[in-house]
């Protein structure tokens, strides 16, 4: 029973380590598909290598198992802080992740042959029956580890401390097996050595857990230019606010980052949000739908129109909205927009919410689409033909929709893919762009149903005062120089997210 219990613990821990590496990669780099594929492929290959490498150790399975477990506790437990450090200070994340995945897979692969040998030493039995017992327990352990990671370890301990807690289970497995089976040895020395090694490893893990918060804060700060003044991890993403004070200047720079991607800088965010919102408000605008933009800055621009009757804002992460409502520097930027009684907030995935809204017969005069850049499959679906077709069904007669579309200079293929996809979904479009210093040259696509013709870039009569957007600026924004001219390519769909491919090849060299 001791050996089978060890099999259970080892399987659960091994899967947690793999999931930890996948999750860390998605936090830091955002591309879940690539990270998952790399981690699983390298780990599975290394497990095969580890199984073969364990053959010379089968003559002393107890000693070898304890050594492998302690090595796995160190490698697996310290893999998350080590990779975070590699990303923050060395810019070597992917090579380090491959090495960590291989090392974890190598050690996990050695566990089963050693446990099999231990089981045979304890009770001689048919090899097929022994393999069946071990595999059954192994798969159940993997199930428990896979479920414990998202529902227990991650929410209660976080990624870093969760990996360390998992490593403690490896140490415990090594200690229990050593104590339970070591009595068969001729001397107590091997048991004492094994238990002492377990104690030392446990102390090292405990020390790292004690310093985990300080380490994470130091490593996180290394990723940002300005001091971090707020940091949290919501159920969906990392939320970081930095604030830089400029000596001798009359302003400071408040910046919001989601999963490391800049969302706005207080120095120039008005340029982005004025250009996003005001061209779409040139027609009817009694009922407005804002998709994304939980920071409330697009909301601020919409609410500047006194004749707006109601605004519905859909954003997946309530933590961002709570921050924009309560954190004074951001609340000051959005003019306390969330306190306006005309605003209704829906905490939902915009893709699913829009489909339900169509079924409910909802219609809007203006739709402002302010999604993050499509650098993951979860975001790419929000730039698909299917989603745009759904949004088209939400538009009232003479309605307008605007879509933030990225940079036509740094990511031209992705930018023009948005326009092509909107056209394929039944929209007449007008692309435009402007200089937002924090982002560079940035672009949007204004759209309305194709039977109404391409929308013009205008400001509404009685539009609120703007600091950047003006009739002359809007006229100029529709002009694209030759190096940013429209180009051919694919339409992005749910099953073929072309925009994700285009985004992955953008920003090269920048």
Short mmCIF file of C-alpha atoms in Angstrom, two decimals:
data_model
loop_
_atom_site.label_atom_id
_atom_site.label_comp_id
_atom_site.label_asym_id
_atom_site.label_seq_id
_atom_site.Cartn_x
_atom_site.Cartn_y
_atom_site.Cartn_z
CA UNK A 1 0.00 0.00 0.00
CA UNK A 2 2.87 2.38 0.73
CA UNK A 3 4.25 1.94 -2.76
CA UNK A 4 0.86 2.40 -4.42
CA UNK A 5 0.27 5.52 -2.31
CA UNK A 6 3.62 6.84 -3.52
CA UNK A 7 2.55 6.15 -7.11
CA UNK A 8 -0.61 8.19 -6.49
CA UNK A 9 1.31 11.15 -5.03
CA UNK A 10 3.97 11.06 -7.76
CA UNK A 11 1.39 11.09 -10.54
CA UNK A 12 -0.50 14.00 -8.99
CA UNK A 13 2.68 16.01 -8.42
CA UNK A 14 4.02 15.36 -11.90
CA UNK A 15 0.88 16.67 -13.57
CA UNK A 16 0.80 19.72 -11.31
CA UNK A 17 4.36 20.60 -12.36
CA UNK A 18 3.40 20.39 -16.03
CA UNK A 19 0.31 22.54 -15.48
CA UNK A 20 2.40 25.04 -13.52
CA UNK A 21 4.79 25.49 -16.43
CA UNK A 22 1.93 25.85 -18.90
CA UNK A 23 0.20 28.41 -16.69
CA UNK A 24 3.35 30.43 -16.07
CA UNK A 25 4.01 30.56 -19.80
CA UNK A 26 0.49 31.79 -20.47
CA UNK A 27 0.88 34.44 -17.76
CA UNK A 28 4.19 35.74 -19.10
CA UNK A 29 3.92 35.19 -22.86
CA UNK A 30 0.20 34.83 -23.45
CA UNK A 31 0.37 32.11 -26.12
CA UNK A 32 -1.29 29.18 -24.38
CA UNK A 33 -1.27 26.82 -27.37
CA UNK A 34 2.46 27.18 -27.95
CA UNK A 35 3.32 26.91 -24.27
CA UNK A 36 1.12 23.86 -23.77
CA UNK A 37 2.53 22.12 -26.81
CA UNK A 38 6.15 22.78 -25.82
CA UNK A 39 5.72 21.72 -22.20
CA UNK A 40 3.77 18.54 -22.97
CA UNK A 41 5.94 17.47 -25.91
CA UNK A 42 9.24 18.00 -24.10
CA UNK A 43 7.98 16.46 -20.84
CA UNK A 44 6.57 13.34 -22.51
CA UNK A 45 9.77 12.81 -24.48
CA UNK A 46 11.85 13.25 -21.34
CA UNK A 47 9.68 10.75 -19.47
CA UNK A 48 10.68 8.11 -21.99
CA UNK A 49 14.32 9.04 -21.57
CA UNK A 50 13.92 8.90 -17.78
CA UNK A 51 12.37 5.43 -17.89
CA UNK A 52 15.37 4.11 -19.82
CA UNK A 53 17.84 6.02 -17.66
CA UNK A 54 16.38 4.38 -14.54
CA UNK A 55 17.45 0.88 -15.61
CA UNK A 56 20.91 1.01 -13.96
CA UNK A 57 19.25 2.11 -10.71
CA UNK A 58 16.84 -0.82 -10.43
CA UNK A 59 19.28 -2.80 -8.30
CA UNK A 60 18.86 -0.28 -5.46
CA UNK A 61 15.29 0.98 -6.00
CA UNK A 62 14.69 2.42 -2.52
CA UNK A 63 17.79 4.57 -2.48
CA UNK A 64 17.26 5.62 -6.09
CA UNK A 65 13.58 6.46 -5.54
CA UNK A 66 14.35 8.72 -2.58
CA UNK A 67 17.03 10.49 -4.60
CA UNK A 68 14.73 10.95 -7.59
CA UNK A 69 11.90 12.30 -5.42
CA UNK A 70 14.11 14.83 -3.69
CA UNK A 71 15.60 15.92 -7.01
CA UNK A 72 12.08 16.28 -8.43
CA UNK A 73 11.02 18.31 -5.39
CA UNK A 74 13.91 20.72 -5.96
CA UNK A 75 13.51 20.95 -9.74
CA UNK A 76 9.70 21.08 -9.73
CA UNK A 77 9.34 23.29 -6.68
CA UNK A 78 11.91 25.84 -7.80
CA UNK A 79 10.97 25.73 -11.50
CA UNK A 80 8.39 28.52 -11.22
CA UNK A 81 10.61 31.06 -9.40
CA UNK A 82 13.60 30.09 -11.57
CA UNK A 83 11.64 30.62 -14.80
CA UNK A 84 10.16 33.86 -13.50
CA UNK A 85 13.69 35.07 -12.76
CA UNK A 86 14.87 33.96 -16.22
CA UNK A 87 12.06 35.97 -17.78
CA UNK A 88 12.45 39.07 -15.60
CA UNK A 89 16.23 39.45 -15.55
CA UNK A 90 17.72 37.32 -18.34
CA UNK A 91 15.10 37.32 -21.13
CA UNK A 92 15.72 33.58 -21.52
CA UNK A 93 12.30 32.21 -20.67
CA UNK A 94 11.68 29.73 -23.49
CA UNK A 95 15.11 27.98 -23.37
CA UNK A 96 14.84 27.81 -19.57
CA UNK A 97 11.30 26.42 -19.83
CA UNK A 98 12.46 23.68 -22.20
CA UNK A 99 15.27 22.72 -19.82
CA UNK A 100 12.88 22.68 -16.83
CA UNK A 101 10.31 20.60 -18.73
CA UNK A 102 12.97 18.10 -19.75
CA UNK A 103 14.36 17.82 -16.22
CA UNK A 104 10.90 17.31 -14.70
CA UNK A 105 9.96 14.76 -17.37
CA UNK A 106 13.25 12.91 -16.89
CA UNK A 107 12.67 12.52 -13.15
CA UNK A 108 8.96 11.70 -13.49
CA UNK A 109 9.81 9.06 -16.09
CA UNK A 110 12.23 7.39 -13.67
CA UNK A 111 9.64 7.11 -10.90
CA UNK A 112 7.46 4.31 -12.29
CA UNK A 113 10.27 1.82 -13.04
CA UNK A 114 11.70 2.39 -9.56
CA UNK A 115 8.30 2.02 -7.88
CA UNK A 116 7.68 -1.10 -9.97
CA UNK A 117 10.96 -2.56 -8.71
CA UNK A 118 10.04 -1.66 -5.12
CA UNK A 119 6.66 -3.35 -5.51
CA UNK A 120 8.29 -6.50 -6.87
CA UNK A 121 10.79 -6.56 -3.99
CA UNK A 122 7.94 -6.41 -1.51
CA UNK A 123 5.66 -8.92 -3.18
CA UNK A 124 6.57 -11.02 -6.17
CA UNK A 125 3.72 -11.06 -8.63
CA UNK A 126 2.99 -11.37 -12.28
CA UNK A 127 4.42 -8.36 -14.13
CA UNK A 128 1.16 -7.70 -15.99
CA UNK A 129 -0.79 -7.51 -12.74
CA UNK A 130 1.79 -5.22 -11.19
CA UNK A 131 1.71 -2.89 -14.20
CA UNK A 132 -2.09 -2.86 -14.10
CA UNK A 133 -2.10 -1.88 -10.42
CA UNK A 134 0.49 0.85 -10.87
CA UNK A 135 -1.15 2.28 -13.99
CA UNK A 136 -4.57 2.38 -12.34
CA UNK A 137 -3.25 4.29 -9.33
CA UNK A 138 -1.09 6.49 -11.56
CA UNK A 139 -4.05 7.60 -13.68
CA UNK A 140 -6.20 8.30 -10.62
CA UNK A 141 -3.37 10.39 -9.17
CA UNK A 142 -3.13 12.34 -12.41
CA UNK A 143 -6.88 12.99 -12.25
CA UNK A 144 -6.62 14.32 -8.69
CA UNK A 145 -3.60 16.47 -9.53
CA UNK A 146 -5.28 17.87 -12.63
CA UNK A 147 -8.37 18.84 -10.67
CA UNK A 148 -6.52 20.10 -7.60
CA UNK A 149 -4.38 22.52 -9.61
CA UNK A 150 -7.09 24.90 -10.92
CA UNK A 151 -9.62 24.43 -8.13
CA UNK A 152 -7.42 24.22 -5.03
CA UNK A 153 -3.73 25.05 -5.43
CA UNK A 154 -3.97 28.01 -7.79
CA UNK A 155 -6.81 29.90 -6.05
CA UNK A 156 -5.60 29.22 -2.51
CA UNK A 157 -1.81 29.40 -2.83
CA UNK A 158 -1.04 30.95 -6.19
CA UNK A 159 1.35 29.61 -8.78
CA UNK A 160 4.66 30.03 -6.97
CA UNK A 161 3.62 28.76 -3.55
CA UNK A 162 1.45 26.06 -5.12
CA UNK A 163 4.50 24.59 -6.87
CA UNK A 164 6.41 24.64 -3.58
CA UNK A 165 3.53 22.91 -1.77
CA UNK A 166 3.51 20.24 -4.47
CA UNK A 167 7.24 19.76 -4.00
CA UNK A 168 6.63 19.22 -0.28
CA UNK A 169 4.42 16.24 -1.23
CA UNK A 170 7.33 14.73 -3.16
CA UNK A 171 9.51 15.12 -0.08
CA UNK A 172 6.83 13.53 2.08
CA UNK A 173 6.53 10.59 -0.33
CA UNK A 174 10.27 10.06 -0.21
CA UNK A 175 10.35 10.20 3.59
CA UNK A 176 7.40 7.84 4.10
CA UNK A 177 8.75 5.26 1.64
CA UNK A 178 12.20 5.47 3.24
CA UNK A 179 10.84 4.98 6.74
CA UNK A 180 8.35 2.27 5.79
CA UNK A 181 10.67 0.18 3.65
CA UNK A 182 14.06 1.09 5.08
CA UNK A 183 13.70 -1.36 7.94
CA UNK A 184 14.51 -4.12 5.47
CA UNK A 185 18.04 -2.68 5.12
CA UNK A 186 20.83 -4.24 7.15
CA UNK A 187 21.78 -0.93 8.71
CA UNK A 188 19.89 2.17 9.79
CA UNK A 189 22.40 4.44 8.05
CA UNK A 190 20.60 4.57 4.66
CA UNK A 191 17.33 5.47 6.40
CA UNK A 192 18.96 8.21 8.46
CA UNK A 193 20.67 9.62 5.40
CA UNK A 194 17.39 9.58 3.42
CA UNK A 195 15.40 11.23 6.21
CA UNK A 196 18.12 13.85 6.73
CA UNK A 197 18.09 14.65 3.01
CA UNK A 198 14.30 14.99 3.15
CA UNK A 199 14.57 17.40 6.08
CA UNK A 200 17.17 19.54 4.29
CA UNK A 201 15.06 19.66 1.12
CA UNK A 202 11.94 20.53 3.10
CA UNK A 203 13.80 23.38 4.82
CA UNK A 204 14.94 24.75 1.46
CA UNK A 205 11.37 24.67 0.15
CA UNK A 206 10.10 26.30 3.33
CA UNK A 207 12.65 29.09 3.04
CA UNK A 208 11.59 29.76 -0.54
CA UNK A 209 7.92 29.77 0.50
CA UNK A 210 8.72 32.24 3.30
CA UNK A 211 10.40 34.59 0.83
CA UNK A 212 7.96 33.94 -2.02
CA UNK A 213 6.08 37.23 -1.77
CA UNK A 214 9.25 39.32 -1.58
CA UNK A 215 10.80 37.40 -4.49
CA UNK A 216 7.71 37.79 -6.65
CA UNK A 217 7.49 41.53 -5.95
CA UNK A 218 11.17 42.05 -6.79
CA UNK A 219 10.98 40.00 -9.99
CA UNK A 220 7.75 41.66 -11.06
CA UNK A 221 9.18 45.13 -10.55
CA UNK A 222 12.08 44.24 -12.86
CA UNK A 223 9.55 43.92 -15.70
CA UNK A 224 8.31 47.51 -15.43
CA UNK A 225 9.97 50.87 -15.91
CA UNK A 226 8.05 52.70 -13.19
CA UNK A 227 7.30 51.72 -9.59
CA UNK A 228 4.42 49.29 -9.15
CA UNK A 229 1.70 50.87 -7.02
CA UNK A 230 -0.92 48.13 -7.37
CA UNK A 231 -0.63 44.46 -8.24
CA UNK A 232 -3.12 41.61 -8.10
CA UNK A 233 -3.96 38.42 -9.92
CA UNK A 234 -7.63 38.08 -10.72
CA UNK A 235 -9.34 34.91 -11.85
CA UNK A 236 -8.40 35.84 -15.42
CA UNK A 237 -5.17 37.82 -15.53
CA UNK A 238 -2.40 39.72 -13.82
CA UNK A 239 -3.36 43.35 -13.11
CA UNK A 240 -0.53 45.82 -12.52
CA UNK A 241 -0.62 49.59 -12.14
CA UNK A 242 2.60 51.60 -12.26
CA UNK A 243 3.11 55.28 -11.54
CA UNK A 244 6.03 57.38 -12.64
CA UNK A 245 6.61 60.89 -11.36
CA UNK A 246 8.45 63.30 -13.62
CA UNK A 247 10.77 65.68 -11.80
CA UNK A 248 9.97 69.29 -12.61
CA UNK A 249 6.82 68.34 -14.54
CA UNK A 250 3.24 69.00 -13.58
CA UNK A 251 2.00 65.49 -14.32
CA UNK A 252 2.74 61.87 -13.57
CA UNK A 253 2.30 58.74 -15.66
CA UNK A 254 -0.20 56.14 -14.44
CA UNK A 255 -0.11 52.96 -16.51
CA UNK A 256 -2.32 49.88 -16.45
CA UNK A 257 -0.94 46.51 -17.57
CA UNK A 258 -2.93 43.32 -18.04
CA UNK A 259 -0.79 40.17 -18.27
CA UNK A 260 2.16 42.47 -18.92
CA UNK A 261 0.53 44.27 -21.89
CA UNK A 262 0.13 48.03 -21.63
CA UNK A 263 -3.53 49.10 -21.67
CA UNK A 264 -3.06 52.84 -21.30
CA UNK A 265 -0.76 55.61 -20.15
CA UNK A 266 -2.36 58.58 -18.45
CA UNK A 267 -0.05 60.87 -20.44
CA UNK A 268 -1.70 60.17 -23.79
CA UNK A 269 -4.66 57.81 -23.30
CA UNK A 270 -7.04 60.59 -24.32
CA UNK A 271 -5.72 60.37 -27.87
CA UNK A 272 -6.57 56.70 -28.11
CA UNK A 273 -9.99 56.94 -26.50
CA UNK A 274 -11.12 60.06 -28.34
CA UNK A 275 -10.22 58.45 -31.68
CA UNK A 276 -11.89 55.20 -30.64
CA UNK A 277 -15.20 56.66 -29.49
CA UNK A 278 -16.05 59.96 -31.18
CA UNK A 279 -16.20 58.86 -34.86
CA UNK A 280 -18.67 56.14 -33.84
CA UNK A 281 -20.85 58.70 -32.02
CA UNK A 282 -21.39 60.85 -35.14
CA UNK A 283 -24.72 59.14 -35.84
CA UNK A 284 -27.55 58.16 -33.47
CA UNK A 285 -26.18 57.30 -30.04
CA UNK A 286 -29.01 56.99 -27.52
CA UNK A 287 -28.11 53.36 -26.71
CA UNK A 288 -24.43 52.45 -26.61
CA UNK A 289 -22.71 49.10 -26.13
CA UNK A 290 -19.06 49.01 -25.06
CA UNK A 291 -17.26 45.66 -25.32
CA UNK A 292 -14.09 45.59 -23.22
CA UNK A 293 -12.73 48.77 -21.68
CA UNK A 294 -13.29 47.91 -18.04
CA UNK A 295 -10.97 50.78 -17.09
CA UNK A 296 -13.83 53.16 -17.88
CA UNK A 297 -11.86 55.46 -20.18
CA UNK A 298 -13.92 54.77 -23.32
CA UNK A 299 -16.96 55.00 -21.06
CA UNK A 300 -15.86 58.49 -20.04
CA UNK A 301 -15.88 59.62 -23.67
CA UNK A 302 -19.30 58.09 -24.34
CA UNK A 303 -20.84 59.70 -21.27
CA UNK A 304 -19.66 63.11 -22.44
CA UNK A 305 -22.72 63.13 -24.72
CA UNK A 306 -25.68 64.36 -22.72
CA UNK A 307 -28.19 62.70 -25.06
CA UNK A 308 -26.83 59.21 -24.39
CA UNK A 309 -29.64 57.46 -22.55
CA UNK A 310 -28.04 54.15 -21.56
CA UNK A 311 -24.69 52.42 -21.85
CA UNK A 312 -24.04 48.71 -21.42
CA UNK A 313 -20.43 47.72 -20.85
CA UNK A 314 -19.39 44.07 -21.11
CA UNK A 315 -16.02 43.10 -19.66
CA UNK A 316 -14.91 39.65 -18.58
CA UNK A 317 -12.94 40.62 -15.49
CA UNK A 318 -14.80 42.29 -12.59
CA UNK A 319 -11.46 42.95 -10.90
CA UNK A 320 -10.54 45.50 -13.57
CA UNK A 321 -13.90 47.22 -13.18
CA UNK A 322 -13.57 47.24 -9.39
CA UNK A 323 -10.13 48.81 -9.75
CA UNK A 324 -11.48 51.50 -12.08
CA UNK A 325 -14.30 52.22 -9.66
CA UNK A 326 -12.26 52.39 -6.47
CA UNK A 327 -8.59 53.12 -7.23
CA UNK A 328 -8.33 56.90 -7.13
CA UNK A 329 -5.72 57.52 -9.89
CA UNK A 330 -7.78 55.52 -12.41
CA UNK A 331 -11.11 56.79 -11.11
CA UNK A 332 -9.84 60.34 -11.63
CA UNK A 333 -8.84 59.49 -15.20
CA UNK A 334 -12.25 58.07 -16.08
CA UNK A 335 -14.07 60.96 -14.37
CA UNK A 336 -15.82 58.48 -12.08
CA UNK A 337 -17.66 57.13 -15.09
CA UNK A 338 -18.76 53.99 -13.29
CA UNK A 339 -20.87 56.05 -10.91
CA UNK A 340 -23.07 57.33 -13.75
CA UNK A 341 -26.61 55.89 -13.41
CA UNK A 342 -26.84 55.42 -17.18
CA UNK A 343 -24.20 52.66 -17.05
CA UNK A 344 -24.95 48.95 -16.71
CA UNK A 345 -22.08 46.51 -16.27
CA UNK A 346 -22.17 42.90 -17.48
CA UNK A 347 -19.38 40.64 -16.19
CA UNK A 348 -19.31 38.16 -19.05
CA UNK A 349 -17.38 36.83 -22.00
CA UNK A 350 -18.31 39.18 -24.83
CA UNK A 351 -18.50 36.37 -27.40
CA UNK A 352 -21.19 34.46 -25.50
CA UNK A 353 -22.89 37.58 -24.19
CA UNK A 354 -23.39 38.96 -27.71
CA UNK A 355 -25.05 35.75 -28.90
CA UNK A 356 -27.44 35.84 -25.95
CA UNK A 357 -28.17 39.54 -26.59
CA UNK A 358 -29.15 38.76 -30.19
CA UNK A 359 -31.53 36.06 -28.94
CA UNK A 360 -33.03 38.64 -26.56
CA UNK A 361 -33.61 41.09 -29.42
CA UNK A 362 -31.22 43.76 -28.12
CA UNK A 363 -30.32 46.66 -30.44
CA UNK A 364 -27.76 49.45 -30.07
CA UNK A 365 -27.06 52.68 -31.92
CA UNK A 366 -23.32 52.49 -31.27
CA UNK A 367 -21.06 49.52 -30.54
CA UNK A 368 -17.54 50.31 -29.30
CA UNK A 369 -15.29 47.25 -29.52
CA UNK A 370 -12.23 47.78 -27.32
CA UNK A 371 -10.77 44.28 -26.98
CA UNK A 372 -7.12 43.54 -26.17
CA UNK A 373 -4.89 42.59 -29.09
CA UNK A 374 -5.58 39.07 -30.47
CA UNK A 375 -2.44 37.35 -29.19
CA UNK A 376 -4.15 34.20 -27.86
CA UNK A 377 -6.85 31.80 -29.12
CA UNK A 378 -9.27 33.08 -26.46
CA UNK A 379 -8.91 36.62 -27.83
CA UNK A 380 -8.69 35.63 -31.50
CA UNK A 381 -12.31 34.42 -31.43
CA UNK A 382 -13.34 38.01 -30.65
CA UNK A 383 -11.85 39.07 -33.99
CA UNK A 384 -13.59 36.34 -36.00
CA UNK A 385 -16.10 36.65 -38.81
CA UNK A 386 -18.63 34.77 -36.71
CA UNK A 387 -18.38 37.24 -33.83
CA UNK A 388 -18.59 40.26 -36.11
CA UNK A 389 -21.69 38.77 -37.76
CA UNK A 390 -23.26 38.43 -34.31
CA UNK A 391 -22.45 42.07 -33.54
CA UNK A 392 -24.01 43.11 -36.86
CA UNK A 393 -27.29 41.64 -35.61
CA UNK A 394 -27.11 43.93 -32.59
CA UNK A 395 -27.01 47.13 -34.66
CA UNK A 396 -30.08 49.33 -34.98
CA UNK A 397 -30.80 51.08 -38.29
CA UNK A 398 -28.14 53.74 -39.04
CA UNK A 399 -25.96 52.33 -36.24
CA UNK A 400 -22.17 52.48 -36.24
CA UNK A 401 -19.54 50.14 -34.81
CA UNK A 402 -15.86 50.83 -34.18
CA UNK A 403 -13.20 48.18 -33.60
CA UNK A 404 -9.75 48.77 -32.11
CA UNK A 405 -7.52 47.05 -34.64
CA UNK A 406 -3.92 47.34 -33.49
CA UNK A 407 -1.05 49.05 -35.24
CA UNK A 408 -1.06 49.37 -39.03
CA UNK A 409 2.69 49.98 -38.85
CA UNK A 410 3.92 47.37 -36.35
CA UNK A 411 1.25 44.77 -37.12
CA UNK A 412 -0.10 45.63 -40.59
CA UNK A 413 -1.25 42.11 -41.52
CA UNK A 414 -3.34 41.88 -38.35
CA UNK A 415 -4.73 45.40 -38.83
CA UNK A 416 -5.92 44.80 -42.37
CA UNK A 417 -7.20 41.36 -41.40
CA UNK A 418 -9.68 43.11 -39.11
CA UNK A 419 -10.97 45.18 -42.00
CA UNK A 420 -11.22 42.15 -44.34
CA UNK A 421 -13.01 40.12 -41.68
CA UNK A 422 -15.51 42.89 -40.98
CA UNK A 423 -16.22 43.23 -44.69
CA UNK A 424 -16.73 39.47 -44.98
CA UNK A 425 -19.20 39.66 -42.07
CA UNK A 426 -21.34 42.19 -43.94
CA UNK A 427 -19.89 45.57 -42.98
CA UNK A 428 -18.88 48.59 -45.00
CA UNK A 429 -15.69 49.88 -43.41
CA UNK A 430 -13.50 52.94 -43.02
CA UNK A 431 -10.06 52.32 -41.53
CA UNK A 432 -8.16 55.13 -39.82
CA UNK A 433 -5.13 55.64 -37.61
CA UNK A 434 -3.39 58.14 -35.34
CA UNK A 435 -0.24 58.59 -33.32
CA UNK A 436 -0.53 57.49 -29.69
CA UNK A 437 3.00 57.92 -28.30
CA UNK A 438 2.74 55.12 -25.75
CA UNK A 439 1.64 52.66 -28.43
CA UNK A 440 3.03 54.12 -31.63
CA UNK A 441 0.94 54.43 -34.78
CA UNK A 442 -2.43 52.89 -33.86
CA UNK A 443 -5.52 52.10 -35.86
CA UNK A 444 -9.25 51.49 -35.75
CA UNK A 445 -11.92 50.42 -38.21
CA UNK A 446 -15.25 52.25 -38.31
CA UNK A 447 -18.05 50.09 -39.70
CA UNK A 448 -21.73 49.91 -40.41
CA UNK A 449 -23.89 47.40 -42.33
CA UNK A 450 -22.74 47.26 -45.95
CA UNK A 451 -26.14 48.26 -47.35
CA UNK A 452 -25.66 51.66 -45.65
CA UNK A 453 -22.32 52.39 -47.32
CA UNK A 454 -18.94 53.16 -45.77
CA UNK A 455 -19.19 55.51 -42.77
CA UNK A 456 -17.51 58.91 -42.87
CA UNK A 457 -15.13 60.15 -40.20
CA UNK A 458 -17.00 62.98 -38.52
CA UNK A 459 -17.65 64.45 -35.11
CA UNK A 460 -21.26 64.67 -33.98
CA UNK A 461 -22.91 68.04 -33.75
CA UNK A 462 -22.68 69.05 -30.13
CA UNK A 463 -19.84 66.63 -29.43
CA UNK A 464 -18.04 67.31 -26.15
CA UNK A 465 -14.78 69.20 -26.24
CA UNK A 466 -11.83 67.05 -27.27
CA UNK A 467 -8.10 67.47 -26.73
CA UNK A 468 -6.96 65.63 -29.85
CA UNK A 469 -9.75 64.50 -32.18
CA UNK A 470 -10.88 67.23 -34.57
CA UNK A 471 -12.34 67.36 -38.09
CA UNK A 472 -8.90 68.04 -39.56
CA UNK A 473 -7.28 65.21 -37.57
CA UNK A 474 -10.03 62.80 -38.63
CA UNK A 475 -9.60 63.73 -42.28
CA UNK A 476 -5.88 63.08 -42.03
CA UNK A 477 -6.37 59.84 -40.12
CA UNK A 478 -7.97 58.16 -43.13
CA UNK A 479 -4.79 58.59 -45.19
CA UNK A 480 -2.35 55.67 -45.07
CA UNK A 481 1.18 56.06 -46.45
CA UNK A 482 2.49 53.42 -48.88
CA UNK A 483 4.33 51.46 -46.19
CA UNK A 484 1.02 50.94 -44.33
CA UNK A 485 -1.23 50.46 -47.35
CA UNK A 486 -3.98 47.84 -47.47
CA UNK A 487 -2.76 44.34 -48.25
CA UNK A 488 -4.38 41.07 -49.19
CA UNK A 489 -4.68 38.08 -46.88
CA UNK A 490 -7.05 35.74 -45.12
CA UNK A 491 -10.27 36.34 -43.24
CA UNK A 492 -10.17 35.29 -39.58
CA UNK A 493 -12.71 32.68 -38.51
CA UNK A 494 -13.27 30.54 -35.43
CA UNK A 495 -11.77 27.45 -37.04
CA UNK A 496 -9.04 29.33 -38.90
CA UNK A 497 -7.94 32.27 -36.69
CA UNK A 498 -5.76 33.97 -39.27
CA UNK A 499 -5.42 37.05 -37.10
CA UNK A 500 -3.62 35.00 -34.46
CA UNK A 501 -1.00 33.96 -37.03
CA UNK A 502 -0.61 37.55 -38.16
CA UNK A 503 -0.29 38.80 -34.56
CA UNK A 504 2.38 36.23 -33.73
CA UNK A 505 4.57 37.59 -36.55
CA UNK A 506 4.00 41.26 -35.68
CA UNK A 507 6.21 43.65 -33.73
CA UNK A 508 9.34 41.85 -34.92
CA UNK A 509 12.38 43.85 -33.82
CA UNK A 510 10.39 46.21 -31.58
#
